[in-house]
mmCIF file of C-alpha atoms and ligand atoms in Angstrom:
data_model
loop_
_atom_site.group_PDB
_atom_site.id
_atom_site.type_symbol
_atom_site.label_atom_id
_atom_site.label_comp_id
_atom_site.label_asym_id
_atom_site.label_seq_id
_atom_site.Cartn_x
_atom_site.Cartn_y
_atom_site.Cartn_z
ATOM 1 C CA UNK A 1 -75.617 -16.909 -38.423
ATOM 2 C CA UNK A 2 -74.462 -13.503 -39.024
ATOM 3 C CA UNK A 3 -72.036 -11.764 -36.254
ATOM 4 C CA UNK A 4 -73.415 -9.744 -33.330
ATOM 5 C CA UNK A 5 -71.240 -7.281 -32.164
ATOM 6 C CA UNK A 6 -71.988 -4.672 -29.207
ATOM 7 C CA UNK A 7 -69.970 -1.592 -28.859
ATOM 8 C CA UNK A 8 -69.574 0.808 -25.968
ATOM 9 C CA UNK A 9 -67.542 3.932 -25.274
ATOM 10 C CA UNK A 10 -66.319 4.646 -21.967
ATOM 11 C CA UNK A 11 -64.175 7.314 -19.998
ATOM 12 C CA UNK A 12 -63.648 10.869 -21.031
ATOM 13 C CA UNK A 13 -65.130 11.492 -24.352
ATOM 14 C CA UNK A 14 -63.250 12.929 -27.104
ATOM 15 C CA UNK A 15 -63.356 13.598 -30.875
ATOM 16 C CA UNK A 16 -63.520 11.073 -33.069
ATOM 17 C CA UNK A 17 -65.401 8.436 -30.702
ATOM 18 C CA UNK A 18 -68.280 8.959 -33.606
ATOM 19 C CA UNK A 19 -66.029 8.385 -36.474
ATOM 20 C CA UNK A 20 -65.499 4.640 -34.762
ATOM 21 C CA UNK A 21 -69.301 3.963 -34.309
ATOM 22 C CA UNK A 22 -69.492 4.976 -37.893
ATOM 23 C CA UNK A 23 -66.727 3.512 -39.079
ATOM 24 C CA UNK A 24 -67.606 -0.408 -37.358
ATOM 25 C CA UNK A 25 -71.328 -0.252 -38.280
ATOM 26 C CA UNK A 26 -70.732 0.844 -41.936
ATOM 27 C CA UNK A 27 -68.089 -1.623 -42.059
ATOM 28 C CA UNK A 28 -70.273 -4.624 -40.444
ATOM 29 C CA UNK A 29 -73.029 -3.582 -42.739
ATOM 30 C CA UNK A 30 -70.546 -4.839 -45.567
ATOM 31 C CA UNK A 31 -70.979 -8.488 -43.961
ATOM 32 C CA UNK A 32 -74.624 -8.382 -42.948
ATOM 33 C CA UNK A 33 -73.483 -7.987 -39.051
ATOM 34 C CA UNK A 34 -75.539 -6.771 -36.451
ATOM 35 C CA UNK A 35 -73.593 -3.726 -34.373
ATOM 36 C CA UNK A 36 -75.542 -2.715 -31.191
ATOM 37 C CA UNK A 37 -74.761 0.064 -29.048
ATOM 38 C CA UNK A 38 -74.416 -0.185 -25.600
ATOM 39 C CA UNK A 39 -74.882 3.182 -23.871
ATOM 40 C CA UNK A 40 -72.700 5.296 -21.448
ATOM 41 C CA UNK A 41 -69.952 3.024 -21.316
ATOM 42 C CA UNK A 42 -70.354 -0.417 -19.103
ATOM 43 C CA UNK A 43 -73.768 1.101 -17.439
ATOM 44 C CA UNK A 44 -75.261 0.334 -20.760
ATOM 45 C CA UNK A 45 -74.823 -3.944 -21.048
ATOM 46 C CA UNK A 46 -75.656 -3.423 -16.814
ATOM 47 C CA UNK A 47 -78.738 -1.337 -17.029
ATOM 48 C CA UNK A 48 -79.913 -2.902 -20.361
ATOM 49 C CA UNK A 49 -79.679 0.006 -22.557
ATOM 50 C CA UNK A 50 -78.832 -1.005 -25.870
ATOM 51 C CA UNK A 51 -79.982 -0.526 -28.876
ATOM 52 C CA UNK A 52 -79.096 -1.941 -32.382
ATOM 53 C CA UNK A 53 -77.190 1.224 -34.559
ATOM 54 C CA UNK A 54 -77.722 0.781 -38.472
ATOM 55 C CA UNK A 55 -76.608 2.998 -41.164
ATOM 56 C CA UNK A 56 -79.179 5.432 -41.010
ATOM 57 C CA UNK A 57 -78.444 5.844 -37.211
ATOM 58 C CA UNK A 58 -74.782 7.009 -37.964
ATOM 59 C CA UNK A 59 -75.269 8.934 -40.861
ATOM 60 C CA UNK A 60 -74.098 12.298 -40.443
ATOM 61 C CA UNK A 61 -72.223 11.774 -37.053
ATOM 62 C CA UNK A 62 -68.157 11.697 -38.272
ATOM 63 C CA UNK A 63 -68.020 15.378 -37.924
ATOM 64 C CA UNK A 64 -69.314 15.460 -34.115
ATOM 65 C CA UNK A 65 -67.339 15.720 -31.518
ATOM 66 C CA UNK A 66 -68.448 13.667 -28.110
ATOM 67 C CA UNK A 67 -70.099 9.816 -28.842
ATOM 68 C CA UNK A 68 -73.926 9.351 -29.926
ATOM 69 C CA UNK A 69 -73.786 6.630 -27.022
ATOM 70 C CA UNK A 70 -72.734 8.555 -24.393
ATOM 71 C CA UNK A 71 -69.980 7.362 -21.916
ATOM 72 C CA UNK A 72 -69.442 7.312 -17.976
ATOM 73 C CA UNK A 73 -66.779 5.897 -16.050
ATOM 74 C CA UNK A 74 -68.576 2.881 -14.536
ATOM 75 C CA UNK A 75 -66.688 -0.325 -13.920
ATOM 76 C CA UNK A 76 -68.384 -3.496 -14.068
ATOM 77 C CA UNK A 77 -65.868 -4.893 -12.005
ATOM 78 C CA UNK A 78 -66.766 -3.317 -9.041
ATOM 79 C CA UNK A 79 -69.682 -5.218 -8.079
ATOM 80 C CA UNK A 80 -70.598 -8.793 -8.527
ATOM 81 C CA UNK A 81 -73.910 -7.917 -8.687
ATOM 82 C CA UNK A 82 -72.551 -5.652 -12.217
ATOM 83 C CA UNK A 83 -71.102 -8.647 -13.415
ATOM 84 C CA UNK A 84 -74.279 -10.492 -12.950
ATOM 85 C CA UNK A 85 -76.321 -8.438 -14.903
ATOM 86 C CA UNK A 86 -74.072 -7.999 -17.692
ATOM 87 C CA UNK A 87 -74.477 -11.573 -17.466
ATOM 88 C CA UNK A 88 -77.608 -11.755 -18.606
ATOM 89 C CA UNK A 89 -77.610 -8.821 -21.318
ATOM 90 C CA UNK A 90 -75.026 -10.731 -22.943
ATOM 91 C CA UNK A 91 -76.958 -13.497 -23.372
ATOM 92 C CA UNK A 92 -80.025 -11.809 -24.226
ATOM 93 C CA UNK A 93 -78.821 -9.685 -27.270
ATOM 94 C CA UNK A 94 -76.705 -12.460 -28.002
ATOM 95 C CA UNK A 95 -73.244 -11.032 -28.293
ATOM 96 C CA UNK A 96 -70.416 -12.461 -30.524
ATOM 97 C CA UNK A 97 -67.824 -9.859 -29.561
ATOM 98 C CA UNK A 98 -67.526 -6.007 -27.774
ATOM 99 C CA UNK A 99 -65.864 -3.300 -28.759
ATOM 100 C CA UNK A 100 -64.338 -1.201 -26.167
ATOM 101 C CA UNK A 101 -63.307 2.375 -27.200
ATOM 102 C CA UNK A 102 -61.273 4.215 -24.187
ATOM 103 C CA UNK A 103 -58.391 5.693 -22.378
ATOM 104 C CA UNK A 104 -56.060 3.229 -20.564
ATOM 105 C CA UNK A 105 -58.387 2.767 -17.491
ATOM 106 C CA UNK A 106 -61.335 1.419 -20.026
ATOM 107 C CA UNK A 107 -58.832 -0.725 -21.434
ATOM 108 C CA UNK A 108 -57.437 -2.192 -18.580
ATOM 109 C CA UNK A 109 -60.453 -3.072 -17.479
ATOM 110 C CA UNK A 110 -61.711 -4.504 -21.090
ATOM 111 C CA UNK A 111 -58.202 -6.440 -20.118
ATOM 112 C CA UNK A 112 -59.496 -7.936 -17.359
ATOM 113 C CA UNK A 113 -63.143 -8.892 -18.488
ATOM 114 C CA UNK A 114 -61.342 -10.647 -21.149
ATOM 115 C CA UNK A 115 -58.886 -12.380 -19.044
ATOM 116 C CA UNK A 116 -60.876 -12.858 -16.120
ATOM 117 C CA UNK A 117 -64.163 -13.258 -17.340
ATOM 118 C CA UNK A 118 -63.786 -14.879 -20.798
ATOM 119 C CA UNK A 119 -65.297 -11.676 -22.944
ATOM 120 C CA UNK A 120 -64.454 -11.603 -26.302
ATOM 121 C CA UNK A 121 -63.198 -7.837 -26.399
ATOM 122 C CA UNK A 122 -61.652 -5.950 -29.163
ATOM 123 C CA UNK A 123 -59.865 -2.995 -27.622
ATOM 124 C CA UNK A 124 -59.805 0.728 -29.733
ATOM 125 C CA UNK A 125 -57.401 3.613 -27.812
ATOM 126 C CA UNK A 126 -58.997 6.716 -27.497
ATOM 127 C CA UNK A 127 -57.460 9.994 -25.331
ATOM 128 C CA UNK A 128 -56.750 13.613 -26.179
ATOM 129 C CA UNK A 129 -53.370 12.746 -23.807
ATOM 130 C CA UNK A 130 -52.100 10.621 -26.254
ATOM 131 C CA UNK A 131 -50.632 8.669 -23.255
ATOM 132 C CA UNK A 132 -51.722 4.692 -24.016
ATOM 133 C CA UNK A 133 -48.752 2.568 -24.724
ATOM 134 C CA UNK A 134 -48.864 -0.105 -27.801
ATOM 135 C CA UNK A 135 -50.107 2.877 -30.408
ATOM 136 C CA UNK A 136 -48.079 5.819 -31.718
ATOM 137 C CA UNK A 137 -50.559 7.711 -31.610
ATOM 138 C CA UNK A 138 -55.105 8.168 -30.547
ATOM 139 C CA UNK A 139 -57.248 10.015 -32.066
ATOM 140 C CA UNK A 140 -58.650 13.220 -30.466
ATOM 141 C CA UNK A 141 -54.727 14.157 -29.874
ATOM 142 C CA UNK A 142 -54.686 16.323 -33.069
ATOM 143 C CA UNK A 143 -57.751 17.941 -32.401
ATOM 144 C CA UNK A 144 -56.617 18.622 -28.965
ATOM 145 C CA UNK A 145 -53.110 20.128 -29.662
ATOM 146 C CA UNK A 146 -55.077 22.544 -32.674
ATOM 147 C CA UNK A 147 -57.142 23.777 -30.640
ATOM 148 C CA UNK A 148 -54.179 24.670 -28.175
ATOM 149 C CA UNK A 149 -52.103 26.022 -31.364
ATOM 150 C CA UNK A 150 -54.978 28.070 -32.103
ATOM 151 C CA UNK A 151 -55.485 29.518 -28.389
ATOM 152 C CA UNK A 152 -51.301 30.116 -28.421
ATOM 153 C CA UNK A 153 -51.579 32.143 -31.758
ATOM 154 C CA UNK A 154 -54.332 34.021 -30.168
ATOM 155 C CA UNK A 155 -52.248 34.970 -26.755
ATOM 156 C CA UNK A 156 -49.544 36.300 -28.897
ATOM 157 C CA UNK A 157 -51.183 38.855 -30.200
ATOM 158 C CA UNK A 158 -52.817 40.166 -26.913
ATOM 159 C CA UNK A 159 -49.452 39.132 -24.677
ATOM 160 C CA UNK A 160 -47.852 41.150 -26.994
ATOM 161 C CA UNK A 161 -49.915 44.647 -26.919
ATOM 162 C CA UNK A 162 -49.822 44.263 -23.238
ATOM 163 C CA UNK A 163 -46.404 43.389 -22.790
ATOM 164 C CA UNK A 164 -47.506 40.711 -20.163
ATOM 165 C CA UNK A 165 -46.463 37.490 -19.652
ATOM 166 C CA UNK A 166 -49.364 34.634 -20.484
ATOM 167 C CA UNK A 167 -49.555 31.062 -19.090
ATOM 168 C CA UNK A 168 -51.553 29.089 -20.685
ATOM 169 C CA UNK A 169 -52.464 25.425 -19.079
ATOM 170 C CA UNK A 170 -53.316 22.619 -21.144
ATOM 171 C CA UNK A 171 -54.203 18.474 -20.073
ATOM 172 C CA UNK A 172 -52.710 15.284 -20.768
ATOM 173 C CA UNK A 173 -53.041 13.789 -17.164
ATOM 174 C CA UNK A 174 -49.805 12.758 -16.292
ATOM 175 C CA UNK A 175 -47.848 13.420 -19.555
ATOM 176 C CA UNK A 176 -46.973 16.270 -21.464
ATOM 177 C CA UNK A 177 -47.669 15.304 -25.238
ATOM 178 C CA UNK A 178 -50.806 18.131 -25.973
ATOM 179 C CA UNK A 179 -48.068 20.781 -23.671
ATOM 180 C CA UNK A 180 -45.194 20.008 -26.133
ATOM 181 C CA UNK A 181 -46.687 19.732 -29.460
ATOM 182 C CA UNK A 182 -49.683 22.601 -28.621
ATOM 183 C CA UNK A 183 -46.480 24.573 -27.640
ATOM 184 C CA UNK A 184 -43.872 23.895 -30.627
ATOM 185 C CA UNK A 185 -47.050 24.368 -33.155
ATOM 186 C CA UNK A 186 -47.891 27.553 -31.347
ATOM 187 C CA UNK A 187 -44.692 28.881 -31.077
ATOM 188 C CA UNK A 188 -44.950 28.791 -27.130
ATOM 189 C CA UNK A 189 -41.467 30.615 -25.191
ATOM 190 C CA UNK A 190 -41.471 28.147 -22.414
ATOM 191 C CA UNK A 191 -43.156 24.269 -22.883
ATOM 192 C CA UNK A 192 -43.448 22.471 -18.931
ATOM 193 C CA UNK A 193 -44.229 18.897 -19.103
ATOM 194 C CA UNK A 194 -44.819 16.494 -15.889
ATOM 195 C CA UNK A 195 -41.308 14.556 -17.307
ATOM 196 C CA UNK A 196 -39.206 17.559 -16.806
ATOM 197 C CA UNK A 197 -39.530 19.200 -13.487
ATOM 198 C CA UNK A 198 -39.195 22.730 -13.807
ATOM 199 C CA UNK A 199 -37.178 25.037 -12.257
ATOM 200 C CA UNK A 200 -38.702 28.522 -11.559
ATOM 201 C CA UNK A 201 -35.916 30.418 -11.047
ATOM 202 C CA UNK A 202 -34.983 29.598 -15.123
ATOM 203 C CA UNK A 203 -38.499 30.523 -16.157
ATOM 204 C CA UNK A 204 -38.290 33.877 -14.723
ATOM 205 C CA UNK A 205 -34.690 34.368 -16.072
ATOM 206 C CA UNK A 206 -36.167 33.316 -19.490
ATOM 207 C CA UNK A 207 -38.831 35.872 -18.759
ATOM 208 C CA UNK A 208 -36.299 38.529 -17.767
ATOM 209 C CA UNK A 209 -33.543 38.003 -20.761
ATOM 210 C CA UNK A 210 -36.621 37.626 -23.214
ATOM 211 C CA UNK A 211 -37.765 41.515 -21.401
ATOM 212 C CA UNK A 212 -34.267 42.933 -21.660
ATOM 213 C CA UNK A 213 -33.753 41.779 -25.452
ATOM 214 C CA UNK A 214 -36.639 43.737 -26.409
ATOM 215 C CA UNK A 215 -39.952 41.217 -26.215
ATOM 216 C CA UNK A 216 -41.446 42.356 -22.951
ATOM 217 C CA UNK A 217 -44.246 39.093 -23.659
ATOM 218 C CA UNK A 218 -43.695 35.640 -23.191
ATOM 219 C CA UNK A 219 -46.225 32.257 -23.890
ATOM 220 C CA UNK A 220 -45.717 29.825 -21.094
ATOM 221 C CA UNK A 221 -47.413 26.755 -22.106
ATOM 222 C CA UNK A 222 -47.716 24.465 -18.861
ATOM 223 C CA UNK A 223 -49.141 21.110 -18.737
ATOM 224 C CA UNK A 224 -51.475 20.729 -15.668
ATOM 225 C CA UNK A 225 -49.251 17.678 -14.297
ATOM 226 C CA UNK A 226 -46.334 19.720 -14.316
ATOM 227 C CA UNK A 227 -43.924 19.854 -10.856
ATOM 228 C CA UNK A 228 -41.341 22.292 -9.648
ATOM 229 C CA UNK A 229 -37.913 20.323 -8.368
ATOM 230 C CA UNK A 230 -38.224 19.625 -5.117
ATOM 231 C CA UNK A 231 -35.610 22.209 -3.917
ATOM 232 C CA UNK A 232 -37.731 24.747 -5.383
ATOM 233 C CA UNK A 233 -40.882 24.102 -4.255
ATOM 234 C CA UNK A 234 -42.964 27.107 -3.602
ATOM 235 C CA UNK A 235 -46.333 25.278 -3.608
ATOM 236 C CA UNK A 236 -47.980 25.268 -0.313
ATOM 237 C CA UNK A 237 -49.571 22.069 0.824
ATOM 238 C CA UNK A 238 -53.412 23.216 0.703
ATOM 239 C CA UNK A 239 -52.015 23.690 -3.021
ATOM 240 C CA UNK A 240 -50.136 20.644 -4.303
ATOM 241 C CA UNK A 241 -53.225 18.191 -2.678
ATOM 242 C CA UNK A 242 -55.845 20.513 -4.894
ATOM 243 C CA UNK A 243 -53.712 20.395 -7.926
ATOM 244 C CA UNK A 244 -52.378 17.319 -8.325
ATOM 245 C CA UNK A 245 -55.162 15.250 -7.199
ATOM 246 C CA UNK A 246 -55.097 11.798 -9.701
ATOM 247 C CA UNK A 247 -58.806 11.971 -10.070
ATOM 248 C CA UNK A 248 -58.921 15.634 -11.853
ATOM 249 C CA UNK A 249 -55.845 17.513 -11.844
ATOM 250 C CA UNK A 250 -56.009 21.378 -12.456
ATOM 251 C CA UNK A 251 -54.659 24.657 -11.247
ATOM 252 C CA UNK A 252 -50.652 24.812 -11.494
ATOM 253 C CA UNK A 253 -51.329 27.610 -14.079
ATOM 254 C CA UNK A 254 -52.729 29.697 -11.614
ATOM 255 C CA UNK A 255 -49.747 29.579 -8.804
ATOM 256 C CA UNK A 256 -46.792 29.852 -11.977
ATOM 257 C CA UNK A 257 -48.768 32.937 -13.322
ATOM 258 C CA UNK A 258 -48.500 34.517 -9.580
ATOM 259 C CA UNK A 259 -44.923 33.270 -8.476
ATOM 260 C CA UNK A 260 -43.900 34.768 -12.113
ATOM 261 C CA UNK A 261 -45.584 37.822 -11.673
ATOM 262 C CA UNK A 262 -43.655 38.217 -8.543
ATOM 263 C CA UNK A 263 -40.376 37.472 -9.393
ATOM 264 C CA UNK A 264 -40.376 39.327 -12.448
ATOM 265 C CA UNK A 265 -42.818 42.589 -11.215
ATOM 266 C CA UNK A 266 -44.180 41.675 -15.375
ATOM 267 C CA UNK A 267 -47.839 41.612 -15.470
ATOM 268 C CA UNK A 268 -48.538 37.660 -15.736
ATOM 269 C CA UNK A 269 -52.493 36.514 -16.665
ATOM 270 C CA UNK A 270 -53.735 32.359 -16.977
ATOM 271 C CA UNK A 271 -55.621 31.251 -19.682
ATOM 272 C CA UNK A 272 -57.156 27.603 -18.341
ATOM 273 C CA UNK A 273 -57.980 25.831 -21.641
ATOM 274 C CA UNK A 274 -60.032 22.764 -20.060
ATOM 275 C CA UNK A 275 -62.787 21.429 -21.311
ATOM 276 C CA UNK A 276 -62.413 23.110 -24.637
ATOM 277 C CA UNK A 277 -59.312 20.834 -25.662
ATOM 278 C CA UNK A 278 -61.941 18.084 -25.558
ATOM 279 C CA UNK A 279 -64.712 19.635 -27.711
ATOM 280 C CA UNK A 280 -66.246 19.869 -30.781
ATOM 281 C CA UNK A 281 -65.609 18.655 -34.024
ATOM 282 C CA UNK A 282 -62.285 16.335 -34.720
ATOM 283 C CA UNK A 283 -59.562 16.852 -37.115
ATOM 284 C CA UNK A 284 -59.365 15.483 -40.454
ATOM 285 C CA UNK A 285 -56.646 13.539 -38.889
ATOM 286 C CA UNK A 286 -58.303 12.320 -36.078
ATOM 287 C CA UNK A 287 -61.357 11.705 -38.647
ATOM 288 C CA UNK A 288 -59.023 9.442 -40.361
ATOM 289 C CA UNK A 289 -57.427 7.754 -37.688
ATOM 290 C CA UNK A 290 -60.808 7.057 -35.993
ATOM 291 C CA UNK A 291 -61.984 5.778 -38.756
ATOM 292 C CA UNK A 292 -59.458 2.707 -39.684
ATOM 293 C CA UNK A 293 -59.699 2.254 -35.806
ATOM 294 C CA UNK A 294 -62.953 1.122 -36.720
ATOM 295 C CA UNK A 295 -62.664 -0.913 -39.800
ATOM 296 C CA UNK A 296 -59.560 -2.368 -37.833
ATOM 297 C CA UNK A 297 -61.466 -3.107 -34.681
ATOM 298 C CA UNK A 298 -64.499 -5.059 -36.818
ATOM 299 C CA UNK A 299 -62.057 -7.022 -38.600
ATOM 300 C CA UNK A 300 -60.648 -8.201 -35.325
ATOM 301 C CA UNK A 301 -63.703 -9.363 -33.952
ATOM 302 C CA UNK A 302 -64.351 -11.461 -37.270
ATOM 303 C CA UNK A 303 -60.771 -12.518 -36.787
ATOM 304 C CA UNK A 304 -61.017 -13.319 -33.169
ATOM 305 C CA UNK A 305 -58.575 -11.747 -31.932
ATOM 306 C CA UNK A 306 -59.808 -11.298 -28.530
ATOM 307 C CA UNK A 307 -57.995 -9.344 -25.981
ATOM 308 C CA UNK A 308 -55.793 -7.298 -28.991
ATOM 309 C CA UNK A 309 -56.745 -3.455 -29.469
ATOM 310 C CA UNK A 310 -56.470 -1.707 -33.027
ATOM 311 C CA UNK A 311 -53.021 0.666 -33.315
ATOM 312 C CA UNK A 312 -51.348 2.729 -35.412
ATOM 313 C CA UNK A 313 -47.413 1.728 -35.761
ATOM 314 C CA UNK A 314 -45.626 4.018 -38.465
ATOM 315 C CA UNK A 315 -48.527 4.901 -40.538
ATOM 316 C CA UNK A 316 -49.673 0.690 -40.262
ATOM 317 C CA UNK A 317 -52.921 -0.150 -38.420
ATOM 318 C CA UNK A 318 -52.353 -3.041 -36.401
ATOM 319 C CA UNK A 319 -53.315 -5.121 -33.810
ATOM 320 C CA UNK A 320 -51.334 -5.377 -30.584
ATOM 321 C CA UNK A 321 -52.127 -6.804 -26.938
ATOM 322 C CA UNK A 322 -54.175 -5.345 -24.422
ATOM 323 C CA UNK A 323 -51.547 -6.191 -22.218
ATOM 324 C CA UNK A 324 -48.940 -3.426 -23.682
ATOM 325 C CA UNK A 325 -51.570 -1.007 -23.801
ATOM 326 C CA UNK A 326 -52.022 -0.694 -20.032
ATOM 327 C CA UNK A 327 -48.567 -2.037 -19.298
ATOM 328 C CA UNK A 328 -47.295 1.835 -18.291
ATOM 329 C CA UNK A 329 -48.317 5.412 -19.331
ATOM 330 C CA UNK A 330 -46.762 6.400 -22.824
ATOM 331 C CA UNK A 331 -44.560 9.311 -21.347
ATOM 332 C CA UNK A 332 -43.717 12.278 -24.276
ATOM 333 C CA UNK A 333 -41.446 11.378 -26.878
ATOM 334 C CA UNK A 334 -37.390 13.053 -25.520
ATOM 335 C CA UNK A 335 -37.337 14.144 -28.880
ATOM 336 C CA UNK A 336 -40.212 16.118 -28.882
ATOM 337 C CA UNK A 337 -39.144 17.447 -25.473
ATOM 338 C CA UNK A 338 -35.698 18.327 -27.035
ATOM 339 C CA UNK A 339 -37.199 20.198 -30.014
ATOM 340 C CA UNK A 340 -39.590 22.012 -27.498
ATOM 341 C CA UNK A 341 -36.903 23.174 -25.324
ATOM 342 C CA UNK A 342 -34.315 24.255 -28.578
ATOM 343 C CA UNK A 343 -36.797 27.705 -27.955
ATOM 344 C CA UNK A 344 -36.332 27.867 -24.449
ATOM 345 C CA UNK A 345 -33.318 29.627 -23.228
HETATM 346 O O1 F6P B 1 -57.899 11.923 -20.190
HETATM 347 C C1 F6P B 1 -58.444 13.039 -20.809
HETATM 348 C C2 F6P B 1 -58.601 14.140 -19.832
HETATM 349 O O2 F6P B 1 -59.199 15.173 -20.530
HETATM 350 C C3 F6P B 1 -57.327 14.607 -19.127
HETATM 351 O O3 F6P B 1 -56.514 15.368 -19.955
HETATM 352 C C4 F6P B 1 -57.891 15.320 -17.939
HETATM 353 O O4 F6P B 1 -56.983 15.367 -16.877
HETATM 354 C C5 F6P B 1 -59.051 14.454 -17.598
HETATM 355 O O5 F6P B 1 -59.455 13.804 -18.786
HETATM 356 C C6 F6P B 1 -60.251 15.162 -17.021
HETATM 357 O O6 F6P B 1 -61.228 14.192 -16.788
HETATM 358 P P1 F6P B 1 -62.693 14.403 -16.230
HETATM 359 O O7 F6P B 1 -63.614 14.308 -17.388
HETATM 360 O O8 F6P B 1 -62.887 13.253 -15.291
HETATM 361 O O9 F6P B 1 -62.736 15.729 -15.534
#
């Protein structure tokens, strides 16, 4: 009997979730498997949406950004009632194996289904934050730091004319990967990460020295996890609860560009990338990577290797644990930080 093998995508979206569908179903189709899509993450195998994707049904989709199945952030181990019905949808579409495509809390919890529940899951990494452990790198990270290179090339120009200063706030949740390499491609004066802690009073000298040497513009690229030293806090509390909040951080952009603009009496604007980092059509490298996620990922369910999620070690794709994916947050490379801050001071 040929393999059936659901797949789901779950969490924030990002680009290059389609290049996976594509990649497992055109790679199944090789071996007469069945691949069915689940829809919008977990809800899918709970509500009974799923449907069975075949060639035609991905043709066309590697250059979209965002997943054909949609995603939410639903966790099936919530309720028992969840785990009930997923139950039952297992049985009834007769699943061999799932593919789980998502960001560190969708793998932790394909983790658990596995361990706990006796699923035979394939993990696949997937984050613009580039911050799950076990894999060098996911895809929708090279997107996400071009379009930040392209938004830093763009401030130049405009920072420049007006002789201001620009911040410019990017994601990555509780790392600084898309801050450091959006700001080294971009060229970026200052690059604040949630590893470092920053220290104001250096940013403004920066600012100032930069101003008396004859570039009255700076780019302050500022990741939105990013903390002043505790001595040097000038956040008020109303503003460190709404900016740091785990379930959707946001807004330290806003209070740098001010504090700056007031120690340095140099016009300071934000530019709040968001959503747009997310967006759109992936990389060729993200295309790529997506894509032997996927071939990966289908060969692991033939293999049974349950509980293992596709990575990319060097330039290998391999298959490592669930366990080390989840086991802490991949913090930014030193290195990188090091190179970022060479053009700092
Ligand atoms: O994990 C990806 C990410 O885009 C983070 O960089 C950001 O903090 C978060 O998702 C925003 O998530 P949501 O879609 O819940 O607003």
């Amino acid at each position: 009997m040929s393999l059936r093998i659901g797949i789901l995508t779950a969490g924030g979206d990002c680009p290059g979730l389609n290049a996976v569908i594509r990649a497992v179903v055109r790679r199944a189709t090789s071996e007469a498997a069945l691949v069915l899509g689940v829809k919008n993450g977990w809800l899918g195998l709970i509500e009974d949406d799923i449907e069975p994707l075949t060639r035609s049904s991905v043709r066309g989709i590697l250059p979209r950004g965002g997943t054909i199945l949609g995603t939410s952030r639903v966790n099936p181990l919530e309720s028992a009632e969840s785990l009930e019905r997923i139950d039952a949808n297992w049985k009834k579409y007769g699943l061999d194996a799932l593919i789980t495509v998502g960001g560190d809390g969708t793998l932790r919890t394909a983790l658990d289904m596995w361990r706990l529940h006796d699923y035979p899951i394939i993990g696949v990494p997937k984050t613009i934050d580039n911050d799950v452990g076990g894999t060098d790198f996911t895809f929708g990270f090279d997107t996400a730091v071009s379009i930040v290179t392209e938004a830093v090339d763009r401030l130049h120009s405009t920072a420049e004319s007006h002789h201001r200063v620009m911040v410019v706030e990017v994601m990555g949740r509780h790392t600084g990967w898309i801050a450091a390499y959006g700001g080294i491609a971009g060229g970026a004066d200052v690059v604040l990460v949630p590893e470092h802690p920053f220290r104001l009073s250096r940013v403004c000298d920066f600012v100032r020295q930069r101003s008396h040497e004859g570039s009255a513009f700076s780019i302050i690229v500022v990741a939105e996890d990013a903390r002043p030293v505790p001595e040097e806090n000038f956040l008020t509390d109303e503003e460190r609860q709404r900016i740091y909040r785990h379930e959707r951080l946001g807004g330290i952009g806003d209070v740098l560009a001010r504090e700056i603009e007031r120690e340095t009496g140099i016009q300071t604007r934000i530019t709040k990338l968001g959503y747009v980092q997310r967006g759109g059509t992936p990389t060729a490298f993200d295309r790529v990577l997506a894509t032997r996620f996927g071939v990966k990922a289908f060969e692991m369910a033939v293999g049974r290797e349950w509980g293992q999620m596709a990575a990319i070690r060097g330039n290998r794709v391999v298959s490592v644990p669930l366990e080390e994916a989840v086991a802490s947050i991949k913090q930014l490379d030193e290195e990188i930080y090091h190179v970022a801050e060479i053009f700092f001071g």
